[in-house]
mmCIF file of C-alpha atoms in Angstrom:
data_model
loop_
_atom_site.group_PDB
_atom_site.id
_atom_site.type_symbol
_atom_site.label_atom_id
_atom_site.label_comp_id
_atom_site.label_asym_id
_atom_site.label_seq_id
_atom_site.Cartn_x
_atom_site.Cartn_y
_atom_site.Cartn_z
ATOM 1 C CA MET A 1087 -0.264 -39.408 -2.815
ATOM 2 C CA LEU A 1088 1.381 -36.928 -4.906
ATOM 3 C CA TYR A 1089 4.725 -34.747 -4.592
ATOM 4 C CA ARG A 1090 5.797 -33.004 -7.749
ATOM 5 C CA LYS A 1091 8.904 -30.211 -7.719
ATOM 6 C CA PHE A 1092 9.082 -27.883 -10.385
ATOM 7 C CA HIS A 1093 11.398 -25.767 -11.812
ATOM 8 C CA PRO A 1094 10.686 -21.940 -11.799
ATOM 9 C CA SER A 1095 11.424 -19.738 -15.190
ATOM 10 C CA VAL A 1096 14.890 -18.957 -15.892
ATOM 11 C CA CYS A 1097 14.410 -15.135 -14.662
ATOM 12 C CA LEU A 1098 13.086 -16.615 -10.996
ATOM 13 C CA LYS A 1099 16.453 -19.126 -11.042
ATOM 14 C CA ASP A 1100 18.405 -16.389 -8.459
ATOM 15 C CA LEU A 1101 15.180 -16.515 -5.912
ATOM 16 C CA ILE A 1102 13.486 -19.333 -5.957
ATOM 17 C CA GLU A 1103 14.692 -22.860 -5.811
ATOM 18 C CA CYS A 1104 11.728 -24.557 -6.719
ATOM 19 C CA HIS A 1105 7.851 -24.644 -6.682
ATOM 20 C CA PHE A 1106 6.010 -27.967 -5.331
ATOM 21 C CA VAL A 1107 2.594 -29.327 -5.378
ATOM 22 C CA TRP A 1108 1.478 -31.866 -2.087
ATOM 23 C CA ASP A 1109 -1.599 -33.361 -2.888
ATOM 24 C CA SER A 1110 -3.353 -36.518 -0.837
ATOM 25 C CA GLU A 1111 -5.441 -36.867 -3.905
ATOM 26 C CA GLY A 1112 -8.751 -37.371 -2.191
ATOM 27 C CA GLU A 1113 -6.780 -39.732 0.342
ATOM 28 C CA ASN A 1114 -7.780 -39.107 4.331
ATOM 29 C CA CYS A 1115 -4.735 -38.206 6.134
ATOM 30 C CA ALA A 1116 -6.741 -36.581 9.440
ATOM 31 C CA GLY A 1117 -4.479 -37.756 12.331
ATOM 32 C CA ARG A 1118 -0.945 -38.097 10.480
ATOM 33 C CA VAL A 1119 1.952 -36.599 11.455
ATOM 34 C CA PHE A 1120 4.637 -35.400 9.149
ATOM 35 C CA ASP A 1121 8.087 -34.476 10.519
ATOM 36 C CA SER A 1122 10.567 -32.288 9.085
ATOM 37 C CA PRO A 1123 14.247 -30.926 9.182
ATOM 38 C CA PRO A 1124 15.724 -27.604 9.659
ATOM 39 C CA SER A 1125 15.603 -25.484 6.989
ATOM 40 C CA GLY A 1126 17.547 -22.275 5.646
ATOM 41 C CA PHE A 1127 14.724 -21.952 3.080
ATOM 42 C CA THR A 1128 11.692 -20.251 3.488
ATOM 43 C CA SER A 1129 8.607 -20.671 1.665
ATOM 44 C CA ILE A 1130 5.049 -19.251 0.657
ATOM 45 C CA VAL A 1131 2.270 -22.056 0.686
ATOM 46 C CA PHE A 1132 -1.499 -22.091 -0.473
ATOM 47 C CA ASN A 1133 -3.510 -24.683 1.409
ATOM 48 C CA TYR A 1134 -6.313 -25.446 -0.964
ATOM 49 C CA ALA A 1135 -7.166 -28.489 1.444
ATOM 50 C CA ASP A 1136 -8.379 -29.454 4.735
ATOM 51 C CA PRO A 1137 -6.475 -27.129 7.487
ATOM 52 C CA TYR A 1138 -3.567 -28.425 9.069
ATOM 53 C CA SER A 1139 -1.209 -27.549 11.629
ATOM 54 C CA LEU A 1140 2.593 -26.667 12.876
ATOM 55 C CA THR A 1141 4.031 -27.537 15.839
ATOM 56 C CA ASN A 1142 7.158 -26.700 16.438
ATOM 57 C CA LEU A 1143 9.422 -24.957 19.706
ATOM 58 C CA LYS A 1144 6.954 -22.011 19.051
ATOM 59 C CA HIS A 1145 4.093 -23.356 18.634
ATOM 60 C CA LYS A 1146 1.615 -26.935 19.386
ATOM 61 C CA LEU A 1147 -0.936 -27.537 16.926
ATOM 62 C CA LEU A 1148 -0.596 -24.199 15.481
ATOM 63 C CA THR A 1149 -3.486 -24.025 12.525
ATOM 64 C CA LEU A 1150 -1.839 -22.677 9.568
ATOM 65 C CA PRO A 1151 -3.670 -19.739 7.250
ATOM 66 C CA GLU A 1152 -4.930 -21.208 3.872
ATOM 67 C CA ALA A 1153 -2.067 -18.870 2.455
ATOM 68 C CA PHE A 1154 1.160 -18.138 4.561
ATOM 69 C CA VAL A 1155 5.138 -17.322 4.186
ATOM 70 C CA ALA A 1156 7.015 -19.377 6.446
ATOM 71 C CA GLY A 1157 10.277 -18.713 7.220
ATOM 72 C CA GLN A 1158 13.717 -20.911 8.419
ATOM 73 C CA SER A 1159 13.604 -23.422 10.430
ATOM 74 C CA LEU A 1160 16.012 -23.478 12.936
ATOM 75 C CA TYR A 1161 14.622 -26.906 14.534
ATOM 76 C CA ARG A 1162 12.840 -29.525 13.805
ATOM 77 C CA TYR A 1163 9.086 -29.324 13.151
ATOM 78 C CA SER A 1164 6.191 -31.490 12.551
ATOM 79 C CA LEU A 1165 2.325 -30.548 10.820
ATOM 80 C CA THR A 1166 -0.450 -32.615 11.416
ATOM 81 C CA MET A 1167 -3.132 -33.498 8.927
ATOM 82 C CA SER A 1168 -6.949 -33.324 9.459
ATOM 83 C CA GLY A 1169 -8.041 -34.258 6.519
ATOM 84 C CA THR A 1170 -7.340 -34.167 3.092
ATOM 85 C CA ILE A 1171 -3.936 -32.631 2.149
ATOM 86 C CA GLY A 1172 -3.621 -30.124 -1.187
ATOM 87 C CA MET A 1173 -0.688 -27.518 -1.127
ATOM 88 C CA VAL A 1174 1.209 -25.724 -3.722
ATOM 89 C CA GLY A 1175 4.084 -23.378 -2.549
ATOM 90 C CA SER A 1176 7.845 -21.577 -3.389
ATOM 91 C CA VAL A 1177 10.511 -22.821 -1.833
ATOM 92 C CA PHE A 1178 13.022 -19.383 -1.558
ATOM 93 C CA LYS A 1179 16.908 -19.186 -1.843
ATOM 94 C CA PRO A 1180 18.357 -17.466 1.084
ATOM 95 C CA ALA A 1181 17.645 -13.838 0.345
ATOM 96 C CA GLY A 1182 14.650 -14.523 -2.867
ATOM 97 C CA LEU A 1183 11.977 -13.296 -0.026
ATOM 98 C CA HIS A 1184 13.748 -10.205 1.315
ATOM 99 C CA THR A 1185 14.396 -9.152 -2.762
ATOM 100 C CA LEU A 1186 11.046 -9.762 -3.946
ATOM 101 C CA PHE A 1187 8.874 -8.298 -0.614
ATOM 102 C CA GLY A 1188 11.670 -6.379 1.104
ATOM 103 C CA ILE A 1189 10.640 -9.116 4.364
ATOM 104 C CA ASP A 1190 12.743 -8.978 7.461
ATOM 105 C CA MET A 1191 14.192 -12.471 7.284
ATOM 106 C CA ALA A 1192 14.716 -12.172 11.316
ATOM 107 C CA SER A 1193 11.071 -11.611 12.429
ATOM 108 C CA ILE A 1194 9.589 -14.855 10.524
ATOM 109 C CA VAL A 1195 11.953 -17.615 11.646
ATOM 110 C CA GLU A 1196 10.406 -20.310 13.150
ATOM 111 C CA GLU A 1197 6.834 -18.573 12.264
ATOM 112 C CA ARG A 1198 4.085 -18.981 9.595
ATOM 113 C CA GLN A 1199 2.505 -15.686 8.949
ATOM 114 C CA PRO A 1200 -0.777 -14.999 6.709
ATOM 115 C CA LEU A 1201 0.480 -14.018 3.180
ATOM 116 C CA SER A 1202 -2.050 -10.868 2.756
ATOM 117 C CA GLY A 1203 0.304 -9.287 5.711
ATOM 118 C CA PHE A 1204 2.876 -8.880 2.637
ATOM 119 C CA VAL A 1205 1.583 -8.149 -0.483
ATOM 120 C CA SER A 1206 -1.061 -5.866 -1.498
ATOM 121 C CA GLY A 1207 -4.315 -5.304 -3.147
ATOM 122 C CA GLY A 1208 -5.601 -8.634 -3.044
ATOM 123 C CA GLN A 1209 -3.217 -9.951 -4.995
ATOM 124 C CA ASP A 1210 -2.737 -13.376 -2.916
ATOM 125 C CA SER A 1211 -6.675 -13.887 -2.860
ATOM 126 C CA VAL A 1212 -7.002 -13.304 -6.816
ATOM 127 C CA LEU A 1213 -4.088 -15.971 -7.062
ATOM 128 C CA PHE A 1214 -5.180 -18.403 -4.652
ATOM 129 C CA SER A 1215 -8.833 -18.686 -5.881
ATOM 130 C CA ALA A 1216 -6.836 -19.399 -9.345
ATOM 131 C CA ILE A 1217 -4.960 -22.153 -7.174
ATOM 132 C CA ARG A 1218 -8.245 -23.463 -6.432
ATOM 133 C CA GLU A 1219 -9.686 -23.657 -9.754
ATOM 134 C CA ALA A 1220 -6.083 -24.986 -11.661
ATOM 135 C CA ALA A 1221 -6.995 -28.738 -12.522
ATOM 136 C CA ASP A 1222 -3.577 -29.961 -12.499
ATOM 137 C CA PRO A 1223 -0.088 -29.785 -10.699
ATOM 138 C CA GLU A 1224 1.514 -27.993 -13.347
ATOM 139 C CA LEU A 1225 -0.992 -25.326 -13.851
ATOM 140 C CA ARG A 1226 -0.994 -24.483 -10.047
ATOM 141 C CA ALA A 1227 3.001 -24.574 -10.290
ATOM 142 C CA GLY A 1228 2.662 -22.092 -13.157
ATOM 143 C CA LEU A 1229 0.696 -20.086 -11.440
ATOM 144 C CA LEU A 1230 2.872 -19.181 -9.193
ATOM 145 C CA ASP A 1231 5.522 -18.659 -11.441
ATOM 146 C CA ALA A 1232 3.464 -16.149 -13.085
ATOM 147 C CA PHE A 1233 2.858 -14.416 -10.061
ATOM 148 C CA PHE A 1234 6.542 -14.119 -8.931
ATOM 149 C CA VAL A 1235 7.442 -12.958 -12.341
ATOM 150 C CA SER A 1236 5.049 -9.983 -12.033
ATOM 151 C CA GLU A 1237 6.169 -8.898 -8.590
#
């Protein structure tokens, strides 16, 4: 199991806390549940492996989109895996998502919403294709960095 954090580029350090890669490296994690504490951070996540679901106070076993925006979590939540884990994402500082995308932060509290609703022109699909094809964690994190620098 691999979990790594990467620092964003200097020009993004005021907006992004870190990029991360979580990969089970082929291990089947079906049925495993990972609990997470509340978090004031928001994130954008790309899932390049098997689908997984979220349970929190608003949702029970909500299957998450392949690419989504995660709002702040005021309460504990859990992720239930259906197979292999493969995700890459960026964790934003409190005003980061609003600054980059103009997202109303109150509207996404305790939510996971498709990224396609927040970016235009299919940019999310182009980035996701590159993430899927990337050979290693460093390259995946670098793709995120390049994407946000271009925003």
